[in-house]
Tab-separated table of C-alpha atoms and ligand atoms in Angstrom:
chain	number	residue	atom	x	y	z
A	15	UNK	CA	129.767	22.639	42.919
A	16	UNK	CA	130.319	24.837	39.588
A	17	UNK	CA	128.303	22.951	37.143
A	18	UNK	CA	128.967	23.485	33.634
A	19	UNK	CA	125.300	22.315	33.059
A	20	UNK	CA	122.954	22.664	36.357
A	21	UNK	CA	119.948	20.611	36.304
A	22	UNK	CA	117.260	23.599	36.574
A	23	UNK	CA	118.042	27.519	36.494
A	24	UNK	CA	115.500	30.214	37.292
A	25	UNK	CA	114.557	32.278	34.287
A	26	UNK	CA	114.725	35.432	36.346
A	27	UNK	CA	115.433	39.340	35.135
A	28	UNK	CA	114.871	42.578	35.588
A	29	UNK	CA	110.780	41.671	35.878
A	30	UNK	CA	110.913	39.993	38.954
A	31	UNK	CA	113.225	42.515	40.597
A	32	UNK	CA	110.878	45.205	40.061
A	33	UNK	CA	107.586	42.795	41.014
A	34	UNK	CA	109.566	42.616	44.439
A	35	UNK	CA	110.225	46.222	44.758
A	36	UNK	CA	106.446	47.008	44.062
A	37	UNK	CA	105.279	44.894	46.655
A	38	UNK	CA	108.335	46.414	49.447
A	39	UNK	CA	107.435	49.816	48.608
A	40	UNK	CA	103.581	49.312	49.083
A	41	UNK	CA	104.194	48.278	52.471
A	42	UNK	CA	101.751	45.844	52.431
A	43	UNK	CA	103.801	41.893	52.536
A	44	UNK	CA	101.043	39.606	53.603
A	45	UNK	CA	98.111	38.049	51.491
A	46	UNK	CA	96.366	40.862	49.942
A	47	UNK	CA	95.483	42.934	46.481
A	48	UNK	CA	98.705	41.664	44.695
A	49	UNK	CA	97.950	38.004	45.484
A	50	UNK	CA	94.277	38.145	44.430
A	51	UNK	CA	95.607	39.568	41.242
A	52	UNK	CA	97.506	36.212	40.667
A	53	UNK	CA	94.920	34.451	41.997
A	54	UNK	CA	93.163	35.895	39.368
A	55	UNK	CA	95.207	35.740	36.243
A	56	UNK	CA	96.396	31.795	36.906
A	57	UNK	CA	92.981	30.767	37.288
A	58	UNK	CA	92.147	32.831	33.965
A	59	UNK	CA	95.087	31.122	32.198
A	60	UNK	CA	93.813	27.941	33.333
A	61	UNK	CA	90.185	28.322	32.267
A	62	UNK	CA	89.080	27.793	35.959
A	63	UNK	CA	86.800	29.499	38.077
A	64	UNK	CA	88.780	29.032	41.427
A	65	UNK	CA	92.641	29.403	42.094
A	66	UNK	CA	93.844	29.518	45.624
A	67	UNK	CA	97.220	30.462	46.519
A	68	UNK	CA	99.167	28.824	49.321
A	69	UNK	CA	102.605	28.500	50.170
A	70	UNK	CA	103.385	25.084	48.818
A	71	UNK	CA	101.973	22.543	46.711
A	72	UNK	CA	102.140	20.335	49.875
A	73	UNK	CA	99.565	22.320	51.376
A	74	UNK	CA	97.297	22.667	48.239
A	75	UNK	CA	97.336	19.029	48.055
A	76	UNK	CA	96.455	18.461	52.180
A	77	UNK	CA	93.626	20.972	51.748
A	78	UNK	CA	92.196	18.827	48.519
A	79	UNK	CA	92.602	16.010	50.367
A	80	UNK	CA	90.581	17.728	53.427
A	81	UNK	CA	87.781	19.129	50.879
A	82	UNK	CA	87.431	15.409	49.687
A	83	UNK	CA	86.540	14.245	52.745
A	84	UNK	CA	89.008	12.243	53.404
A	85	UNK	CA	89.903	10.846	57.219
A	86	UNK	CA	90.233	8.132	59.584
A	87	UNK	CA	89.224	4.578	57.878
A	88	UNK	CA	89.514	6.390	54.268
A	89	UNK	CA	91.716	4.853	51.522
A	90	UNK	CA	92.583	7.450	48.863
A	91	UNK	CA	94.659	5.895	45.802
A	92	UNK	CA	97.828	7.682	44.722
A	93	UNK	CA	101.203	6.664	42.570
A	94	UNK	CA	104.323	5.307	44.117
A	95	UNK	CA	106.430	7.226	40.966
A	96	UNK	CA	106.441	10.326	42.499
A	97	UNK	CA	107.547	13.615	44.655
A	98	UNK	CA	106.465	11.896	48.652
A	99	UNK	CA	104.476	15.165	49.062
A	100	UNK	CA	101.476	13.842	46.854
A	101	UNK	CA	101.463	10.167	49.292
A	102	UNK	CA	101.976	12.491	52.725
A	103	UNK	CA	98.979	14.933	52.240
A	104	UNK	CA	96.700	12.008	52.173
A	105	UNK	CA	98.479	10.641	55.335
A	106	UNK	CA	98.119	14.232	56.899
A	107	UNK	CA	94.576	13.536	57.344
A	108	UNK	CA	94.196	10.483	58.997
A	109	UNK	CA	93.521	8.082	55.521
A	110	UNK	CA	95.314	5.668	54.305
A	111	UNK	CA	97.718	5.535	51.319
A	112	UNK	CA	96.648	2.661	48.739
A	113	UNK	CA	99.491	2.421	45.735
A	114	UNK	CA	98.530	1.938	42.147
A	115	UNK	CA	101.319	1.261	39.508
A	116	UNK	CA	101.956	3.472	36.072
A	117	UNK	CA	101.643	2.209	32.871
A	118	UNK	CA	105.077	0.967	31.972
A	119	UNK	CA	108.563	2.859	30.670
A	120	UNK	CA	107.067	4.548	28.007
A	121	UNK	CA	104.339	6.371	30.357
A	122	UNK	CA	105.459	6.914	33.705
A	123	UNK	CA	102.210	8.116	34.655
A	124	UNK	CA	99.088	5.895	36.704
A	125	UNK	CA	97.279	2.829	34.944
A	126	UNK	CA	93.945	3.222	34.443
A	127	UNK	CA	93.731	-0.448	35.084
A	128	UNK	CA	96.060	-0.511	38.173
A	129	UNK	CA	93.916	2.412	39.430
A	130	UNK	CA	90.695	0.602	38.860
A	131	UNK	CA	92.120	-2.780	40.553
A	132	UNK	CA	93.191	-0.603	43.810
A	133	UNK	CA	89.744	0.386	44.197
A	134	UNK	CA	88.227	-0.411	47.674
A	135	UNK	CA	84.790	-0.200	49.648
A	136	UNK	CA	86.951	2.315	51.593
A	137	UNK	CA	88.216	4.089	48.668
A	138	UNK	CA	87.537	7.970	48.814
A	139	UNK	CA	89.852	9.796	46.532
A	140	UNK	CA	92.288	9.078	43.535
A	141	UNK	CA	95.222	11.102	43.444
A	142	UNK	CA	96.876	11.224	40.011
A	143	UNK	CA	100.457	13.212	39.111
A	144	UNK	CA	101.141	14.536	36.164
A	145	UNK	CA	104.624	13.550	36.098
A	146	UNK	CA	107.404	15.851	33.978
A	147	UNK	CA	103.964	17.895	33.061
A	148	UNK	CA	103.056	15.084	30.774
A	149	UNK	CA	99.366	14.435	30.811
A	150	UNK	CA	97.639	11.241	32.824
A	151	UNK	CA	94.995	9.314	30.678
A	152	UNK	CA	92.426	11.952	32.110
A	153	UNK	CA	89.806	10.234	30.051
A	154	UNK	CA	88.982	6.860	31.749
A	155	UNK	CA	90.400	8.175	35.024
A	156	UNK	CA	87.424	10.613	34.835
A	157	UNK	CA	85.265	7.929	34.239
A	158	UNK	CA	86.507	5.780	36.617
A	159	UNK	CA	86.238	8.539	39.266
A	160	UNK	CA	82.345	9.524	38.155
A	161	UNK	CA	81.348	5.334	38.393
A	162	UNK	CA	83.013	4.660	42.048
A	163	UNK	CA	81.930	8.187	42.937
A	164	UNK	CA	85.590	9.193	43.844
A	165	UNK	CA	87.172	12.842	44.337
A	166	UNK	CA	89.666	13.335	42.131
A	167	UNK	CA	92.818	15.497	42.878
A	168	UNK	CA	95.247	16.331	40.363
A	169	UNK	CA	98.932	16.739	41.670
A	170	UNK	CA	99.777	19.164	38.583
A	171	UNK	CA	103.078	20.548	40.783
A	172	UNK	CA	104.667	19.932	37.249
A	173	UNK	CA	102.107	21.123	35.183
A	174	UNK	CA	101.170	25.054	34.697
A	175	UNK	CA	100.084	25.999	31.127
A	176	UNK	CA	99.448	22.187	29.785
A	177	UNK	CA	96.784	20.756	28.503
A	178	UNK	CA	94.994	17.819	26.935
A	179	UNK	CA	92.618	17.766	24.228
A	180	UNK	CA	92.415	21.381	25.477
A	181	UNK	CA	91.659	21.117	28.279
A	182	UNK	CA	94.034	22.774	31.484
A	183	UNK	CA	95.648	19.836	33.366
A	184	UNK	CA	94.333	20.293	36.914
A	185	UNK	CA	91.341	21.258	35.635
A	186	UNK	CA	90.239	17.951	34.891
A	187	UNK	CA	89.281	16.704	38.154
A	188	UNK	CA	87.516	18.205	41.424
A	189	UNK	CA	91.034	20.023	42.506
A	190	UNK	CA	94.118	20.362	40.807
A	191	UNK	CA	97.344	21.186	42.336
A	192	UNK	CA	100.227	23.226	41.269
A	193	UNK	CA	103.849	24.080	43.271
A	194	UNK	CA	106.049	26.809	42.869
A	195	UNK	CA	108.941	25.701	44.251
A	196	UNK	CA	112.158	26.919	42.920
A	197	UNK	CA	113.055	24.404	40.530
A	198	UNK	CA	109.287	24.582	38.924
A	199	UNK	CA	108.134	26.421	35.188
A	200	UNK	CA	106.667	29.118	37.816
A	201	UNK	CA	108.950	29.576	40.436
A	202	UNK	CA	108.674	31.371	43.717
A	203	UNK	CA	111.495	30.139	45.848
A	204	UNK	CA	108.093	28.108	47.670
A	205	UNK	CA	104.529	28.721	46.430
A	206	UNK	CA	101.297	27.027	45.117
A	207	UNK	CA	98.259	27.330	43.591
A	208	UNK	CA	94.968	24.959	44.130
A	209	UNK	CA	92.073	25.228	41.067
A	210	UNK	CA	89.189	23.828	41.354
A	211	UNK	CA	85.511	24.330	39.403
A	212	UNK	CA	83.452	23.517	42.227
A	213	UNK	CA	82.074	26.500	44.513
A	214	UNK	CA	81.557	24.740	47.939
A	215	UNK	CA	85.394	23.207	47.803
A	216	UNK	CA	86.345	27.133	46.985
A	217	UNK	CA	85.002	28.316	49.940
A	218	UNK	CA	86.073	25.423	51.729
A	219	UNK	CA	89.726	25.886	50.997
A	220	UNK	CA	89.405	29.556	51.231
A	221	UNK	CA	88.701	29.384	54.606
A	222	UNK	CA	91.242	26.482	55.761
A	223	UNK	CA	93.780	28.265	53.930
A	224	UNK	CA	93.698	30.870	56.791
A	225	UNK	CA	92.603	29.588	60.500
A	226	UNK	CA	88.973	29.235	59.353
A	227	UNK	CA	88.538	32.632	59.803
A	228	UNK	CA	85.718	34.798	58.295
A	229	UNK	CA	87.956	38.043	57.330
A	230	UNK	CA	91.850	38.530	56.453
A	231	UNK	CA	93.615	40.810	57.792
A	232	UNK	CA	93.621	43.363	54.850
A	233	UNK	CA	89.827	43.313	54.853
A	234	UNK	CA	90.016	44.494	58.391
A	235	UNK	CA	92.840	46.960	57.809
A	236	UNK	CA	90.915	48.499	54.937
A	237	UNK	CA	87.682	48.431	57.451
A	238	UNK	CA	85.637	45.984	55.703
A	239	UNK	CA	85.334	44.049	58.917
A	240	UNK	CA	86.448	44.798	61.990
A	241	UNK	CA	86.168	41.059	63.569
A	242	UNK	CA	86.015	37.838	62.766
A	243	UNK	CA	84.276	34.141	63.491
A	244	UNK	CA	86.671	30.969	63.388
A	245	UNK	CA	83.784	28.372	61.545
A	246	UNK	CA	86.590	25.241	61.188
A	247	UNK	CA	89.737	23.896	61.769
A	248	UNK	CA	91.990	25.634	59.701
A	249	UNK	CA	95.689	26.275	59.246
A	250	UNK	CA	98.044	29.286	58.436
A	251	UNK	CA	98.774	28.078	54.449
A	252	UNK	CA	98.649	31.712	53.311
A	253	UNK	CA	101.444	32.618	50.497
A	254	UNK	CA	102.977	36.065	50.749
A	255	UNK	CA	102.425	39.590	48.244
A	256	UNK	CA	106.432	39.273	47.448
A	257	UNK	CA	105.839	35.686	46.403
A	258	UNK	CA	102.538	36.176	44.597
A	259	UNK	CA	104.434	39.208	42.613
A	260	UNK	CA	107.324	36.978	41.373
A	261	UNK	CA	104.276	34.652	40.373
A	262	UNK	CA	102.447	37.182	38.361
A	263	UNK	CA	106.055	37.796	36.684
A	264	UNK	CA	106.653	34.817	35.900
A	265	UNK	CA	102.985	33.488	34.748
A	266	UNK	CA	104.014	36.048	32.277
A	267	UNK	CA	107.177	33.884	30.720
A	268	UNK	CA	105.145	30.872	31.539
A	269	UNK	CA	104.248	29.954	27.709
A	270	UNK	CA	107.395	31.124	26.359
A	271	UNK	CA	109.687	29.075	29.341
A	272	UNK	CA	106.894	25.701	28.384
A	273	UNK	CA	107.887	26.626	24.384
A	274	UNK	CA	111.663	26.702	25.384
A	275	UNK	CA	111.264	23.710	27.337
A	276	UNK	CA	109.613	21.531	24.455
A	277	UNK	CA	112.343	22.486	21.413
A	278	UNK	CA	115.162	21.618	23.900
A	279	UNK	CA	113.346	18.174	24.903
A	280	UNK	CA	112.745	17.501	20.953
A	281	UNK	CA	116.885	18.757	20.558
A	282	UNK	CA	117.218	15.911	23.105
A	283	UNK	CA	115.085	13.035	21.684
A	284	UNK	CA	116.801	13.590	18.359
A	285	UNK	CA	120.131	13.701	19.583
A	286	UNK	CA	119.547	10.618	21.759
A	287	UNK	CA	117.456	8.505	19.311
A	288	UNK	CA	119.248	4.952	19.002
A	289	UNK	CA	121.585	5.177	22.114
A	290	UNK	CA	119.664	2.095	23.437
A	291	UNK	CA	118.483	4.679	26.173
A	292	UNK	CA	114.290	4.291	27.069
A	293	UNK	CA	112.817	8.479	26.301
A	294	UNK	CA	109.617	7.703	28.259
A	295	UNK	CA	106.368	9.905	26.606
A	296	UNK	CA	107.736	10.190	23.343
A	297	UNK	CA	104.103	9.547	22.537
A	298	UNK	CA	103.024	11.861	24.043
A	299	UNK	CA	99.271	12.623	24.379
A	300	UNK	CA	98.169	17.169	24.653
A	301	UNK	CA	100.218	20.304	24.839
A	302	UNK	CA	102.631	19.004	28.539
A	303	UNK	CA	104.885	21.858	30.169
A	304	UNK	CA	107.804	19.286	30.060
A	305	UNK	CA	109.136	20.067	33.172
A	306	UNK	CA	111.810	17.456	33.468
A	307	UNK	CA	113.894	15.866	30.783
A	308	UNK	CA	113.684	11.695	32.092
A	309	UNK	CA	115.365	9.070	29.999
A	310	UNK	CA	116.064	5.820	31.472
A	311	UNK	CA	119.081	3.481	31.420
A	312	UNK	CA	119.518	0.346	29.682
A	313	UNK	CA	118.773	-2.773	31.835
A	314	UNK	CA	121.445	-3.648	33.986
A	315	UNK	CA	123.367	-0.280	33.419
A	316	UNK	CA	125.453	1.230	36.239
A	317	UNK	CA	123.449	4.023	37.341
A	318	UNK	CA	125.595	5.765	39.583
A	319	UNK	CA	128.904	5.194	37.420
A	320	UNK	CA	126.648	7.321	34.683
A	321	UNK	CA	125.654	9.651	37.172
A	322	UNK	CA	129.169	9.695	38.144
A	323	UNK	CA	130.932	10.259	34.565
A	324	UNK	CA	128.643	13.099	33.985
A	325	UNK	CA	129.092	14.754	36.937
A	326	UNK	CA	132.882	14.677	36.237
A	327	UNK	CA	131.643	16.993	32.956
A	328	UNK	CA	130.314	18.854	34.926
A	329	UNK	CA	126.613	18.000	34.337
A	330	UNK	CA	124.373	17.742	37.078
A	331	UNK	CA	121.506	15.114	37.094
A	332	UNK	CA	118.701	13.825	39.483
A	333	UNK	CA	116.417	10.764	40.233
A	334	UNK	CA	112.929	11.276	39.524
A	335	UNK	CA	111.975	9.352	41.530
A	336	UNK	CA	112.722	6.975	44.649
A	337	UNK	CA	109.262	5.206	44.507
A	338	UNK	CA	107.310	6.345	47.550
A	339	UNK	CA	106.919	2.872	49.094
A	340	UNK	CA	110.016	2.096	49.222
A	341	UNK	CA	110.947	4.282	51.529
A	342	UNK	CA	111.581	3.345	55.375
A	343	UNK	CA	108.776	5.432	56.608
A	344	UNK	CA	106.456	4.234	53.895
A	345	UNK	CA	107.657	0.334	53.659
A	346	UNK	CA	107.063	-0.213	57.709
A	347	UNK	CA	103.296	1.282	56.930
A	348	UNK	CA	102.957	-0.748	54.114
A	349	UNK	CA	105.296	-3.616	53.914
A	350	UNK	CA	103.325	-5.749	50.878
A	351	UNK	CA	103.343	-2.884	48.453
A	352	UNK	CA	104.871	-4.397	44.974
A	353	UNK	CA	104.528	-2.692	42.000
A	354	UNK	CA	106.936	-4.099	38.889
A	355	UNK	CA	106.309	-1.054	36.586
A	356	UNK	CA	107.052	1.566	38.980
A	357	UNK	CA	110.277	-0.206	40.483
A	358	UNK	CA	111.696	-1.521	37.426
A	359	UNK	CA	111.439	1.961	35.523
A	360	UNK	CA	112.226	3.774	38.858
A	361	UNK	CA	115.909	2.222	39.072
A	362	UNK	CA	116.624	2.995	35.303
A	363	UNK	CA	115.777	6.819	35.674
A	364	UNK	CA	118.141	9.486	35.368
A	365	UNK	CA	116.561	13.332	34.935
A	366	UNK	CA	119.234	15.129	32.954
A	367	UNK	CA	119.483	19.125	32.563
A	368	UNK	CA	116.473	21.063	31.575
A	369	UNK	CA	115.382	25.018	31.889
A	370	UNK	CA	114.438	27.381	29.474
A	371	UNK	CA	117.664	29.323	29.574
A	372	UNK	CA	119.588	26.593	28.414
A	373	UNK	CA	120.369	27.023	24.972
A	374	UNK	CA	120.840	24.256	21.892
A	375	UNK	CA	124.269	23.966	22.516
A	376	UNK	CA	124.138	23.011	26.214
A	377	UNK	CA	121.556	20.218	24.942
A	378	UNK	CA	124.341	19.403	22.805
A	379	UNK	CA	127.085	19.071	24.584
A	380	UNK	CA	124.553	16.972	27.189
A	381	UNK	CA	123.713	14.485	24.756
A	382	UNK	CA	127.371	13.645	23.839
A	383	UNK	CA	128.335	13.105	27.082
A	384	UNK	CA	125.737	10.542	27.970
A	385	UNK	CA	126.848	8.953	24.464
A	386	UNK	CA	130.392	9.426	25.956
A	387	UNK	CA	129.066	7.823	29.444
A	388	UNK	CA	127.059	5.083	27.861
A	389	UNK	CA	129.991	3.791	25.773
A	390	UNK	CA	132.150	3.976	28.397
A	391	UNK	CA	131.693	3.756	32.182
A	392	UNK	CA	128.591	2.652	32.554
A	393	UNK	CA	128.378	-0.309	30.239
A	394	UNK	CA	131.690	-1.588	31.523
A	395	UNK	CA	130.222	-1.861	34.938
A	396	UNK	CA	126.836	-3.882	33.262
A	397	UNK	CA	125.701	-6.845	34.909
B	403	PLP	C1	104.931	15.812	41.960
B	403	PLP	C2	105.089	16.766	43.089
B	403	PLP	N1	104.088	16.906	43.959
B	403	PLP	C3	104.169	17.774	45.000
B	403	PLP	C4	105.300	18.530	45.212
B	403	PLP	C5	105.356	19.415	46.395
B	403	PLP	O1	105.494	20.740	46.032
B	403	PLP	P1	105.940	21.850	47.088
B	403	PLP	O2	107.419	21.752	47.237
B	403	PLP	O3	105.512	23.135	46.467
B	403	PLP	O4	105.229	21.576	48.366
B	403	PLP	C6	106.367	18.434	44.324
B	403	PLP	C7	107.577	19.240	44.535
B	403	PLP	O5	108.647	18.946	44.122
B	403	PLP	C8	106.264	17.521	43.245
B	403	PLP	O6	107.277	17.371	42.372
């Protein structure tokens, strides 16, 4: 479909077509000099000692969820209101998924008090999202995390270059986790980054990240080694030099695409003030990377017939998100999962258009067609 308005667009150029050509004509594609560079600058960005590159947030957040320890009879607690990636890397190991509800419409992010309440003897990890780039109460889930003596991930796939209290998101717990994916403020086509302060989970994920293996390839083409031990069980999670090189271009735009990304989100508040619509983190706490643009229906509005009426203007939306346990694979695991907050904001959600290209205009011409859709088809269809 031609959309008038997509929902995401890369902000791509000239930058990223010569990053690409650097790497082809260097003749060296696989991890190497180009990705330590990025390595390098994110983690500098981030004020962190550690970043990681892998292929995929996924795979950041399954090697976390390794370094914490996590297996067999494990519990590690993670939030139903988001992407299933952050609920399956827990499951990759062996541990079980416990649920803990966010906070209500106006902070779609995890309760500090539902956290706490999930909190088992077998209770390893906490797993908190960042969701649109909008900080979690990193405060008492610190605290909470230092008292039950709990690793704690941050799922920052939406989060590169925000903050709270100054502080990097993802840099707030033992790990964070960031994804690159296509539709992301740093996009690779697929990509991620893990950060982490702590030496020993480093070295951990350095090595998982690539078979377990004690040299990488380059090291051996360039004759610092010449073989290798295997010391673990390990995986092939590597990211690529073309990727990393579209990263390091991009890192560059990050702060203006995050500036671009805030105005147009204000543009949109403003223009949507009074509809009767819920704008969820209007309070919002720090410096996010606002990511997404959520708003959420009235009660009893017809979701798809809005969804509907602005796709026939040509404006393309989303659902962020289908809560995790309500899906079939999730529900048969976990068939007593109930959690009001998450389910009764999760069915009013609609993600409308958002990307730094967009222009005021297109924010515009957004706003008065969910006016448009709220007035018409979607009310008349209300329960
Ligand atoms: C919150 C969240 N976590 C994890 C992921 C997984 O990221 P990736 O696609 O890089 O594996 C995504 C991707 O959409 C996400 O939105």
């Amino acid at each position: 479909m031609n959309w008038q308005v997509p929902l995401a667009d890369l902000d791509y150029g000239p930058e990223e077509e010569e990053a690409v050509l650097g790497v082809l004509r260097s003749r060296w594609l696989t991890m190497g000099a180009v990705t330590k560079d990025f390595e390098g600058r994110f983690a500098e960005r981030h004020g962190v000692k550690h970043a990681i590159a892998v292929s995929n947030a996924t795979q950041a957040l399954h090697l976390a969820c390794v370094a914490a320890g996590l297996g067999p009879g494990d519990e590690a607690i993670v939030p139903s209101m988001t992407f299933v990636a952050t609920a399956n890397a827990v499951r990759y190991t062996g541990a079980e998924v416990r649920f803990a509800d966010i906070i209500g419409p106006e902070e779609l992010n995890l309760s500090p008090a539902g956290l706490k309440a999930a909190i088992t003897p077998q209770t390893k990890a906490i797993l908190v999202v960042h969701y649109a780039g909008y900080p979690c109460r990193m405060e008492p889930i610190r605290e909470i995390a230092r008292r039950y003596n709990l690793f704690l991930i941050e799922d920052a796939a939406h989060a590169p270059g925000a903050s709270l209290n100054g502080k990097m998101l993802g840099t707030w717990g033992d790990a964070g986790c960031f994804s690159f994916f296509s539709n992301k403020n740093l996009s690779t086509g697929e990509g991620g980054m893990l950060v982490t302060d702590l030496d020993d989970v480093a070295e951990k994920v350095r090595l998982l990240r690539s078979h377990g293996m004690t040299s990488l390839t380059l090291d051996r083409h360039e004759g610092r080694a010449y073989s290798y031990d295997v010391v673990g069980l390990g995986y092939n999670y590597r990211i690529d030099e073309i990727r990393s090189a579209l990263g390091l271009a991009q890192l560059a735009k990050l702060d203006a695409g995050n500036a671009r990304r805030r105005d147009f989100t204000h543009r949109y508040w403003d223009g949507l003030a009074g509809t009767g619509l819920g704008l969820p983190f209007l309070d919002t706490a720090g410096e996010p990377s606002y990511h997404i643009m959520p708003i959420l229906l009235p009660e009893g509005a017809d979701r798809k017939a809005f969804i509907d009426a602005l796709r026939a203007d040509g404006i393309q939306t989303s659902i962020h998100y289908p809560p995790v346990h309500t899906f079939t694979h999730y529900r048969e695991r976990y068939p007593d999962v109930s959690l009001s907050e998450t389910e009764t904001a999760a069915a009013r959600e609609v993600t409308l258009p958002l990307y730094p290209g967009m222009g005021a205009e297109k924010v515009d011409l957004v706003v008065e067609a969910v006016k448009r859709a709220l007035d018409g088809p979607t009310r008349r269809i209300q329960i």
